[in-house]
Short mmCIF file of C-alpha atoms in Angstrom, two decimals:
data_model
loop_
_atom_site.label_atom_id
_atom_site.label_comp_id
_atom_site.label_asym_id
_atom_site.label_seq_id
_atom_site.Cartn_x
_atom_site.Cartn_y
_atom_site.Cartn_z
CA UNK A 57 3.52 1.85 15.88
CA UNK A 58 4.30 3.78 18.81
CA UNK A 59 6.12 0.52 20.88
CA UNK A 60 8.37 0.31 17.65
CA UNK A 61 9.87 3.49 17.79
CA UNK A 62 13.44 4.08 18.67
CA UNK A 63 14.05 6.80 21.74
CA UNK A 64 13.41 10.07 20.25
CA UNK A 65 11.77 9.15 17.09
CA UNK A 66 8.67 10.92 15.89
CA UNK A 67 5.86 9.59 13.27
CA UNK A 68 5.93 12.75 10.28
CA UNK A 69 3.24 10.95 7.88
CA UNK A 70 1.81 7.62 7.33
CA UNK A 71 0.16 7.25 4.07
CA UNK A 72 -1.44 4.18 1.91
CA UNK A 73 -1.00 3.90 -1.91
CA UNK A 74 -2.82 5.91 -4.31
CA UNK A 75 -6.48 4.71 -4.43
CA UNK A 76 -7.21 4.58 -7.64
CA UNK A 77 -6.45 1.29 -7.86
CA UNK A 78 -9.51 0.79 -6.11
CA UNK A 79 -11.70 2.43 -9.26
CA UNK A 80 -12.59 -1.06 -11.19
CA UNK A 81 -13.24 -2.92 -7.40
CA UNK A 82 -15.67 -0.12 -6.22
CA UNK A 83 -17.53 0.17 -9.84
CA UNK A 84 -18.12 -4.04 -9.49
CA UNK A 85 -18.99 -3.50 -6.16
CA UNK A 86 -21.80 -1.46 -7.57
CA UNK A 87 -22.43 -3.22 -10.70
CA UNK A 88 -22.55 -6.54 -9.68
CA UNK A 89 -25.12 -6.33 -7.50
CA UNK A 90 -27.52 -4.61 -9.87
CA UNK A 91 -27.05 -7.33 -12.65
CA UNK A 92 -27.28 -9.95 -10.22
CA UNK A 93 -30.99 -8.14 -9.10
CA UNK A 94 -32.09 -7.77 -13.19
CA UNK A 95 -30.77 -11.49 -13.05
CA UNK A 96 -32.99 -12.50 -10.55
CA UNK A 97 -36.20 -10.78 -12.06
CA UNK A 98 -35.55 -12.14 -15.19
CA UNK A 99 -35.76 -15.92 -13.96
CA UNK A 100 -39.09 -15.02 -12.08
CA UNK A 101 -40.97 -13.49 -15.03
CA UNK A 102 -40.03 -16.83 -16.44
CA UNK A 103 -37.66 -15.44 -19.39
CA UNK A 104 -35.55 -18.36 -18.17
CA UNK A 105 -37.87 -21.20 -19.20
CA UNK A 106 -38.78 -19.22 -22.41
CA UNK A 107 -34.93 -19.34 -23.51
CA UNK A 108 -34.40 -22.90 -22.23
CA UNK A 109 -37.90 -25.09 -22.30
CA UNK A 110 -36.51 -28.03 -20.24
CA UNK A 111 -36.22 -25.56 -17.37
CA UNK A 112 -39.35 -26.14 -15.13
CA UNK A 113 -41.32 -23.19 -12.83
CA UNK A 114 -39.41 -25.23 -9.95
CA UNK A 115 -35.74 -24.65 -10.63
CA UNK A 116 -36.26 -20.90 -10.41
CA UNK A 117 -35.46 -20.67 -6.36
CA UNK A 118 -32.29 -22.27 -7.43
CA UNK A 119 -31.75 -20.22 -10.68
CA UNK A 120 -32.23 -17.06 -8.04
CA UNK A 121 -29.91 -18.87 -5.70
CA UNK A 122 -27.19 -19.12 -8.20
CA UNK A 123 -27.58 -15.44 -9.64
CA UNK A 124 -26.43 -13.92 -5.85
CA UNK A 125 -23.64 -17.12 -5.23
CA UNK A 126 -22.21 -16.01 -7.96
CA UNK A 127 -22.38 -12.39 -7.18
CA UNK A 128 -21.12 -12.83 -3.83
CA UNK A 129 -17.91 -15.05 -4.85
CA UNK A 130 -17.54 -12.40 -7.74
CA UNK A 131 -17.55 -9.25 -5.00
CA UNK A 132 -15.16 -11.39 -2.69
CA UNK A 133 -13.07 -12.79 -5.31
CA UNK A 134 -12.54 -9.58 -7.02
CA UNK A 135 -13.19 -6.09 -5.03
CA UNK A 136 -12.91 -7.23 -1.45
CA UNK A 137 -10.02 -9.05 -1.99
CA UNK A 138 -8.49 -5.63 -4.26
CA UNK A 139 -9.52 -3.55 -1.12
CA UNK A 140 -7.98 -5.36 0.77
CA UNK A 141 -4.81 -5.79 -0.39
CA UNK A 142 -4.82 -1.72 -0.79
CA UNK A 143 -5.28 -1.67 3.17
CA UNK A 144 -2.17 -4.21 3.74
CA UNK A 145 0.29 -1.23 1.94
CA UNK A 146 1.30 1.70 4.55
CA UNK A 147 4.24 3.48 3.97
CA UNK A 148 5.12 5.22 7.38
CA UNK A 149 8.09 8.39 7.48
CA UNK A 150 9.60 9.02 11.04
CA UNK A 151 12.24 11.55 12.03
CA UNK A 152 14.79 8.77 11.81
CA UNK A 153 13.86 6.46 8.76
CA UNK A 154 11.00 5.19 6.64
CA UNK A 155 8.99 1.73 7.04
CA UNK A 156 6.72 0.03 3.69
CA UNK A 157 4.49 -2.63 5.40
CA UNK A 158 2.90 -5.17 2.70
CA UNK A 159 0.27 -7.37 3.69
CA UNK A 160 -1.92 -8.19 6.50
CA UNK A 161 -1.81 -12.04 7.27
CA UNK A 162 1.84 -12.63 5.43
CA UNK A 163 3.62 -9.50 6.28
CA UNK A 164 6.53 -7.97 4.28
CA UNK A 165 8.19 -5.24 6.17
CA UNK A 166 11.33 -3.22 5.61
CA UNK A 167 13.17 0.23 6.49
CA UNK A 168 15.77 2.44 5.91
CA UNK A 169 17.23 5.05 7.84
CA UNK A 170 17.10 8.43 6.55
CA UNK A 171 20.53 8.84 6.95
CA UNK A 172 21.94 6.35 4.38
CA UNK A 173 19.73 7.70 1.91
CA UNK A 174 21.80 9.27 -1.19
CA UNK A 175 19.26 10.21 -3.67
CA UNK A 176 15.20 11.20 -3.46
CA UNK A 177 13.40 10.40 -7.04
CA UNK A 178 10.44 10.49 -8.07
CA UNK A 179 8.53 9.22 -11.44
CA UNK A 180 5.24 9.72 -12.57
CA UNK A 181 3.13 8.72 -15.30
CA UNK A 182 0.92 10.94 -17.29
CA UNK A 183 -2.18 9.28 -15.04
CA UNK A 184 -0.28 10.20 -12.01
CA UNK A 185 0.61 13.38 -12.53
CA UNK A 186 -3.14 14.18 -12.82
CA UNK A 187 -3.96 12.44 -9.67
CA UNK A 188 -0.89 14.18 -7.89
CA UNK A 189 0.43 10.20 -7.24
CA UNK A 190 3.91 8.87 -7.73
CA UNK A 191 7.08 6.22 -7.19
CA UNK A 192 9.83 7.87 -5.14
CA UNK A 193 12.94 5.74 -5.47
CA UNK A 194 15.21 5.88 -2.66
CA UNK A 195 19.01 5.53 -3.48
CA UNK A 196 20.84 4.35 -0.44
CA UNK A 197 23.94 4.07 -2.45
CA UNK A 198 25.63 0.31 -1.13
CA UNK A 199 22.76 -1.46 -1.43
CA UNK A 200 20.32 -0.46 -4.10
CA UNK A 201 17.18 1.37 -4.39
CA UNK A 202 13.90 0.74 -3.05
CA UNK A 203 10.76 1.90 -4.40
CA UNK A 204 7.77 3.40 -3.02
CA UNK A 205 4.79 2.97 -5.68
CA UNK A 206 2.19 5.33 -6.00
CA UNK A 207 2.29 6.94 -3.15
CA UNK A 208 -0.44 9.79 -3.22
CA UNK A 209 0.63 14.04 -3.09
CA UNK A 210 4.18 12.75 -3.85
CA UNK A 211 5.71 16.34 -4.02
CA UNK A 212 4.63 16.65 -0.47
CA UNK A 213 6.13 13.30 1.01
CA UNK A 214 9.22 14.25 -0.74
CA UNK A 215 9.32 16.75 0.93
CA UNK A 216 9.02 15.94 4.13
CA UNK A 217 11.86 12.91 3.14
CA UNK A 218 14.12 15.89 2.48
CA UNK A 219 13.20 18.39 5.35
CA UNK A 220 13.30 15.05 7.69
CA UNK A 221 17.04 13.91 6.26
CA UNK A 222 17.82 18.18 6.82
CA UNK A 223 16.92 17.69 10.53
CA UNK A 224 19.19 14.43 11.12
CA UNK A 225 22.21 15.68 13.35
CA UNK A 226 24.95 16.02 12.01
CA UNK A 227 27.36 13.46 12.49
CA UNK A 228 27.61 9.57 12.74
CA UNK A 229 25.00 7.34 15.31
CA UNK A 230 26.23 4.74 17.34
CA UNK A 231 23.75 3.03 19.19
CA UNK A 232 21.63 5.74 19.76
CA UNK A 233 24.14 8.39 20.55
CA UNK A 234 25.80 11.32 18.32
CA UNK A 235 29.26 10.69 18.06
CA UNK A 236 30.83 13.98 16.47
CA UNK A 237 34.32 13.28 18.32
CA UNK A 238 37.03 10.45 17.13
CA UNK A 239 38.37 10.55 20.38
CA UNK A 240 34.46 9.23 22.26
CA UNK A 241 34.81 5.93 20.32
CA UNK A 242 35.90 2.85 21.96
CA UNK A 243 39.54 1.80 21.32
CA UNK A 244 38.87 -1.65 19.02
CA UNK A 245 36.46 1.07 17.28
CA UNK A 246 39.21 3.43 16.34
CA UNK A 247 40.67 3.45 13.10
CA UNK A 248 44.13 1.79 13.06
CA UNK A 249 43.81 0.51 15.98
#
């Protein structure tokens, strides 16, 4: 992050989305693994040839076999693949604009600059009130909104949106510099001119 930053810009926060989204993934991380286990015991006490009696004593290493496979491709299917895609979101505030990164092999970046933001909203559901989560919807006036979803203590990082946007100079920025006097710009710059 820190060869990205323009001259003078400082990193306030950089926060992931809410985890809770990560509830279900972590529960059949634990799960999974025990059923798979009571699985496996259950074929060697030799319940499985007692439900089906063409199964033989021999097909019980592969019964076992099949009980973790499908485990593991259940885990990697569904929670490490959830996790993971809850790592690939970062939502990142400087002194100068914000940044949403999506993904970690296909990545979807964009930004905005604090100073063409308009409006700072936020909306929460009943859930993420509790959890102190929410979407802040930037209004940037000519070209939209974008969203920020469920980003976690969302009356804090609206807050620092708003103090950071309070601490902009005043003033337009042209390449870099404050230009606060008509008479600094370049003459094809001018207006009328």
């Amino acid at each position: 992050m820190r060869k990205e930053l323009l001259p003078g810009e400082q990193v306030i926060t950089i926060t992931r989305q809410q985890a809770r989204s990560l509830f279900f993934p972590v529960l059949a991380f634990i799960v999974v693994p025990a059923v798979a286990a009571y699985a496996c015991a259950w074929v060697v006490k030799g319940n499985a040839q007692r439900l089906v009696p063409f199964i033989s004593a021999e097909w019980t290493p592969w019964l076992m076999g099949a009980c973790v496979v499908l485990a593991a491709w259940f885990l990697l299917a569904y929670s490490v693949k959830r996790v993971l895609k809850w790592r690939s979101i970062k939502y990142v505030l400087t002194s100068r604009r914000i940044l949403a990164r999506y993904g970690m092999f296909r990545r979807k970046d964009w930004q905005i600059s604090l100073a063409s933001i308009r409006h700072v909203e936020v909306h929460q559901s009943l859930l993420q009130r509790t959890l102190h989560s929410g979407n802040i919807s930037l209004d940037t006036g000519h070209s939209g909104t974008a969203l920020l979803a469920d980003v976690p203590e969302v009356g804090k990082f609206r807050g620092f949106i708003l103090d950071a946007m309070d601490e902009l100079p005043q003033g337009e920025v042209f390449e870099g510099e404050l230009l606060g006097d008509y008479e600094g710009l370049p003459w094809e710059l001018r207006e009328g001119g």
